[in-house]
Coordinates of C-alpha atoms in Angstrom, one line a residue:
X268 CA -11.3 -0.1 67.0
X269 CA -10.8 -2.7 64.3
X270 CA -7.7 -2.5 62.2
X271 CA -8.0 -2.0 58.4
X272 CA -6.7 -5.7 57.8
X273 CA -9.6 -6.9 60.2
X274 CA -12.1 -4.9 58.2
X275 CA -10.8 -6.1 54.9
X276 CA -10.8 -9.8 55.9
X277 CA -14.4 -9.4 57.3
X278 CA -15.5 -7.9 54.0
X279 CA -14.0 -10.7 51.8
X280 CA -15.4 -13.4 54.3
X281 CA -19.0 -11.9 53.9
X282 CA -18.5 -11.6 50.2
X283 CA -17.4 -15.3 49.9
X284 CA -20.3 -16.4 52.0
X285 CA -22.7 -14.5 49.8
X286 CA -21.2 -15.9 46.7
X287 CA -21.5 -19.5 48.1
X288 CA -25.0 -19.2 49.0
X289 CA -26.0 -17.7 45.8
X290 CA -23.4 -19.6 43.7
X291 CA -25.9 -20.7 40.7
X292 CA -27.2 -17.2 40.4
X293 CA -23.8 -15.6 40.5
X294 CA -22.6 -18.1 38.0
X295 CA -25.5 -17.5 35.5
X296 CA -24.9 -13.7 35.9
X297 CA -21.1 -14.1 35.2
X298 CA -21.9 -16.1 32.1
X299 CA -24.5 -13.6 30.8
X300 CA -22.2 -10.7 31.5
X301 CA -19.3 -12.4 29.6
X302 CA -21.5 -13.2 26.6
X303 CA -22.7 -9.6 26.5
X304 CA -19.2 -8.2 26.7
X305 CA -18.0 -10.6 23.9
X306 CA -20.9 -9.6 21.7
X307 CA -20.0 -5.8 22.4
X308 CA -16.3 -6.5 21.7
X309 CA -16.9 -8.2 18.4
X310 CA -17.9 -4.8 16.9
X311 CA -14.6 -3.2 17.7
X312 CA -12.4 -2.6 14.7
X313 CA -8.7 -2.1 15.1
X314 CA -7.4 0.9 13.2
X315 CA -4.3 2.9 13.7
X316 CA -3.6 6.3 12.3
X317 CA 0.2 6.4 12.1
X318 CA 0.0 10.0 10.7
X319 CA -0.4 11.3 14.4
X320 CA 2.8 9.6 15.4
X321 CA 4.9 10.9 12.7
X322 CA 7.5 13.7 13.3
X323 CA 6.5 16.9 11.7
X324 CA 8.8 18.8 9.4
X325 CA 11.0 15.8 8.3
X326 CA 11.2 14.6 4.8
X327 CA 10.5 11.0 5.8
X328 CA 7.7 12.0 8.0
X329 CA 6.1 14.1 5.3
X330 CA 6.5 11.5 2.6
X331 CA 4.8 8.8 4.7
X332 CA 2.0 11.1 5.9
X333 CA 1.4 12.0 2.2
X334 CA 1.3 8.3 1.4
X335 CA -1.2 7.5 4.2
X336 CA -3.4 10.5 3.4
X337 CA -3.6 9.3 -0.3
X338 CA -4.0 5.5 0.1
X339 CA -5.1 5.3 3.8
X340 CA -2.8 2.6 5.0
X341 CA 0.7 1.3 4.7
X342 CA -0.6 -2.2 4.2
X343 CA -0.8 -3.4 0.7
X344 CA -2.3 -6.4 -1.1
X345 CA -0.1 -7.4 -4.1
X346 CA -1.4 -9.3 -7.2
X347 CA 0.6 -10.9 -10.0
X348 CA -0.6 -11.7 -13.4
X349 CA 1.6 -14.3 -15.1
X350 CA 1.5 -15.6 -18.6
X351 CA 1.9 -19.4 -18.8
X352 CA 3.3 -19.2 -22.4
X353 CA 5.2 -16.3 -24.1
X354 CA 4.0 -14.8 -27.2
X355 CA 4.1 -11.8 -29.5
X356 CA 1.3 -10.0 -27.6
X357 CA 2.4 -10.7 -24.0
X358 CA 2.0 -7.1 -23.0
X359 CA -1.4 -6.7 -24.3
X360 CA -2.7 -9.9 -22.8
X361 CA -1.1 -8.8 -19.5
X362 CA -2.8 -5.4 -19.5
X363 CA -6.1 -6.8 -20.6
X364 CA -6.0 -9.4 -17.8
X365 CA -4.9 -6.8 -15.3
X366 CA -7.7 -4.5 -16.4
X367 CA -10.2 -7.2 -15.7
X368 CA -8.8 -7.9 -12.3
X369 CA -8.7 -4.2 -11.4
X370 CA -12.4 -3.7 -12.5
X371 CA -13.6 -6.7 -10.5
X372 CA -11.6 -5.8 -7.5
X373 CA -12.9 -2.2 -7.4
X374 CA -16.5 -3.5 -7.8
X375 CA -16.2 -5.2 -4.5
X376 CA -15.9 -1.7 -2.6
X377 CA -13.2 -3.1 -0.5
X378 CA -10.2 -1.2 -1.8
X379 CA -9.0 2.4 -1.5
X380 CA -6.8 2.2 -4.5
X381 CA -5.7 -0.2 -7.3
X382 CA -3.0 0.3 -9.9
X383 CA -0.7 -1.7 -12.1
X384 CA 1.4 1.1 -13.6
X385 CA 2.1 4.8 -13.6
X386 CA -0.3 7.4 -15.1
X387 CA 0.9 10.7 -16.4
X388 CA -0.1 12.4 -13.0
X389 CA 1.8 9.7 -11.0
X390 CA 4.8 10.2 -13.2
X391 CA 5.0 13.9 -12.4
X392 CA 4.6 13.1 -8.8
X393 CA 7.4 10.5 -8.8
X394 CA 9.6 13.0 -10.6
X395 CA 8.8 15.6 -7.8
X396 CA 9.7 12.9 -5.2
X397 CA 12.9 12.0 -7.0
X398 CA 14.0 15.8 -7.0
X399 CA 13.3 16.0 -3.4
X400 CA 15.6 13.2 -2.6
X401 CA 17.9 13.8 -5.5
X402 CA 21.3 13.8 -3.7
X403 CA 21.1 10.3 -2.2
X404 CA 19.7 8.8 -5.6
X405 CA 22.8 9.7 -7.7
X406 CA 25.1 6.8 -8.7
X407 CA 28.7 7.5 -7.9
X408 CA 29.7 6.9 -11.3
X409 CA 27.4 9.8 -12.5
X410 CA 28.7 12.4 -10.3
X411 CA 31.4 13.9 -12.6
X412 CA 28.9 14.3 -15.2
X413 CA 26.4 15.9 -12.8
X414 CA 29.1 18.4 -12.0
X415 CA 29.5 19.4 -15.6
X416 CA 25.7 19.8 -15.9
X417 CA 25.5 22.4 -13.1
X418 CA 28.4 24.6 -14.3
X419 CA 27.5 27.8 -16.0
X420 CA 28.0 26.4 -19.4
X421 CA 26.0 23.2 -18.6
X422 CA 23.0 25.2 -17.2
X423 CA 23.1 27.3 -20.4
X424 CA 23.1 24.1 -22.6
X425 CA 20.2 22.5 -20.6
X426 CA 18.2 25.7 -20.8
X427 CA 18.7 25.9 -24.4
X428 CA 17.4 22.4 -25.0
X429 CA 14.5 23.0 -23.0
X430 CA 13.5 26.3 -24.9
X431 CA 13.9 24.4 -28.2
X432 CA 11.7 21.5 -27.0
X433 CA 9.1 24.0 -25.6
X434 CA 7.6 24.7 -29.0
X435 CA 7.4 21.0 -30.0
X436 CA 4.2 19.0 -30.2
X437 CA 5.6 16.6 -27.6
X438 CA 6.0 19.3 -24.8
X439 CA 2.6 19.2 -23.3
X440 CA 0.6 17.7 -20.4
X441 CA 2.8 15.6 -18.2
X442 CA 6.2 16.2 -20.0
X443 CA 5.6 20.0 -19.5
X444 CA 4.9 19.6 -15.8
X445 CA 8.1 17.3 -15.4
X446 CA 10.0 20.0 -17.2
X447 CA 8.8 22.5 -14.7
X448 CA 9.9 20.3 -11.9
X449 CA 13.3 19.5 -13.4
X450 CA 14.3 22.4 -15.9
X451 CA 18.0 21.3 -16.0
X452 CA 17.2 17.6 -16.8
X453 CA 18.9 16.2 -13.7
X454 CA 16.5 13.3 -13.7
X455 CA 18.7 11.9 -16.5
X456 CA 21.3 11.1 -13.9
X457 CA 19.0 9.0 -11.7
X458 CA 18.9 5.3 -12.5
X459 CA 15.5 4.3 -13.3
X460 CA 15.6 0.7 -14.7
X461 CA 13.7 0.0 -17.8
X462 CA 12.6 -3.5 -18.7
X463 CA 15.5 -5.8 -19.4
X464 CA 18.0 -3.2 -18.3
X465 CA 18.5 -4.2 -14.7
X466 CA 18.5 -7.3 -12.7
X467 CA 15.8 -6.1 -10.3
X468 CA 12.6 -8.1 -9.9
X469 CA 10.3 -5.4 -11.0
X470 CA 10.9 -3.1 -14.0
X471 CA 9.0 -0.1 -15.2
X472 CA 8.2 -0.5 -18.8
X473 CA 9.0 2.9 -20.2
X474 CA 6.5 2.8 -23.1
X475 CA 3.2 1.6 -21.1
X476 CA 4.2 2.5 -17.5
X477 CA 3.5 -1.1 -16.5
X478 CA 5.3 -2.7 -13.8
X479 CA 6.7 -5.9 -15.2
X480 CA 9.1 -8.7 -14.5
X481 CA 12.4 -8.5 -16.4
X482 CA 11.2 -11.2 -18.9
X483 CA 8.0 -9.3 -19.4
X484 CA 5.8 -12.2 -18.6
X485 CA 4.6 -11.2 -15.0
X486 CA 2.7 -8.0 -14.2
X487 CA 2.6 -6.5 -10.7
X488 CA -0.6 -5.0 -9.3
X489 CA -0.4 -2.9 -6.1
X490 CA -3.6 -2.5 -4.2
X491 CA -4.6 -0.6 -0.9
X492 CA -7.6 -2.2 0.9
X493 CA -9.9 -0.1 3.0
X494 CA -8.9 -1.5 6.4
X495 CA -5.7 -2.7 7.9
X496 CA -4.9 -6.6 8.1
X497 CA -5.3 -6.6 11.9
X498 CA -9.1 -6.3 11.2
X499 CA -9.6 -10.0 11.1
X500 CA -13.2 -10.2 9.8
X501 CA -12.3 -7.6 7.1
X502 CA -9.5 -9.7 6.0
X503 CA -11.5 -12.8 5.8
X504 CA -14.1 -11.0 3.6
X505 CA -11.4 -9.6 1.5
X506 CA -9.6 -12.8 0.7
X507 CA -12.9 -14.6 0.0
X508 CA -13.8 -12.0 -2.6
X509 CA -10.2 -12.1 -4.1
X510 CA -10.2 -15.8 -4.4
X511 CA -13.5 -15.8 -6.2
X512 CA -12.4 -13.2 -8.7
X513 CA -9.0 -15.0 -9.4
X514 CA -10.8 -18.3 -10.0
X515 CA -13.2 -16.5 -12.4
X516 CA -10.4 -14.8 -14.1
X517 CA -8.4 -18.0 -14.7
X518 CA -11.4 -19.7 -16.0
X519 CA -12.2 -17.0 -18.4
X520 CA -8.5 -16.4 -19.5
X521 CA -6.8 -19.7 -20.0
X522 CA -3.0 -19.4 -20.1
X523 CA -3.0 -16.7 -17.5
X524 CA -2.4 -17.2 -13.7
X525 CA -3.5 -14.8 -11.0
X526 CA -2.0 -14.7 -7.6
X527 CA -1.8 -12.5 -4.4
X528 CA 0.3 -11.9 -1.4
X529 CA 0.6 -9.5 1.6
X530 CA -0.1 -9.2 5.2
X531 CA -3.9 -9.9 4.7
X532 CA -3.2 -13.6 4.3
X533 CA -1.9 -14.0 7.8

């Protein structure tokens, strides 16, 4: 009775002899199979649903899951619109250029979302998110004032102000919804930098809701493409379309520079 090692050796010897005798046929078959597998593999798209990996019932997990459900990916492509020369109508020029860029990007069909400021609805959602994480957003120097606000007298004063504002013309729409989220006006204690009021790279212009640089000459646009940057063919298509749009925009609007950044460039 032959041992298992003898049987294995005999099998590989016969296999090697077969391959040697028909080496050209085997080589051609191997090349054809490799080409077929490469063609089939080229259609595979790399996508990852991070929401399946997030822990349930945690504030950070729920927030990121909400973000993923709304925008589809955590990978963003950022655009900047910059004025070469300052003027009296800087904000209008920036908003007009950003509107052009947003419309052209949307027309490509490659983006899930495009925005360059906060709408009223997003302002309400931002207020809701701030209230959810309120304790960690309060600067230490405002804690004493916050304590006074949540005393019995402070609550009575806040509700009195809210009641007197409820009948005014301004208390409607988004402001009414924000008041419902924050009836005591605690958002006043959260530092929200307005333009020129802080040293951060991006400021929220309180009048227009635009995301601007401190000097007001650069506008930031945040976009969420449809596929992640790991999808190489999609990234190439995306960047080719973006570059054409930026070149056309620069030609049509002298004095304004368009640029982009993000993981899709890699």
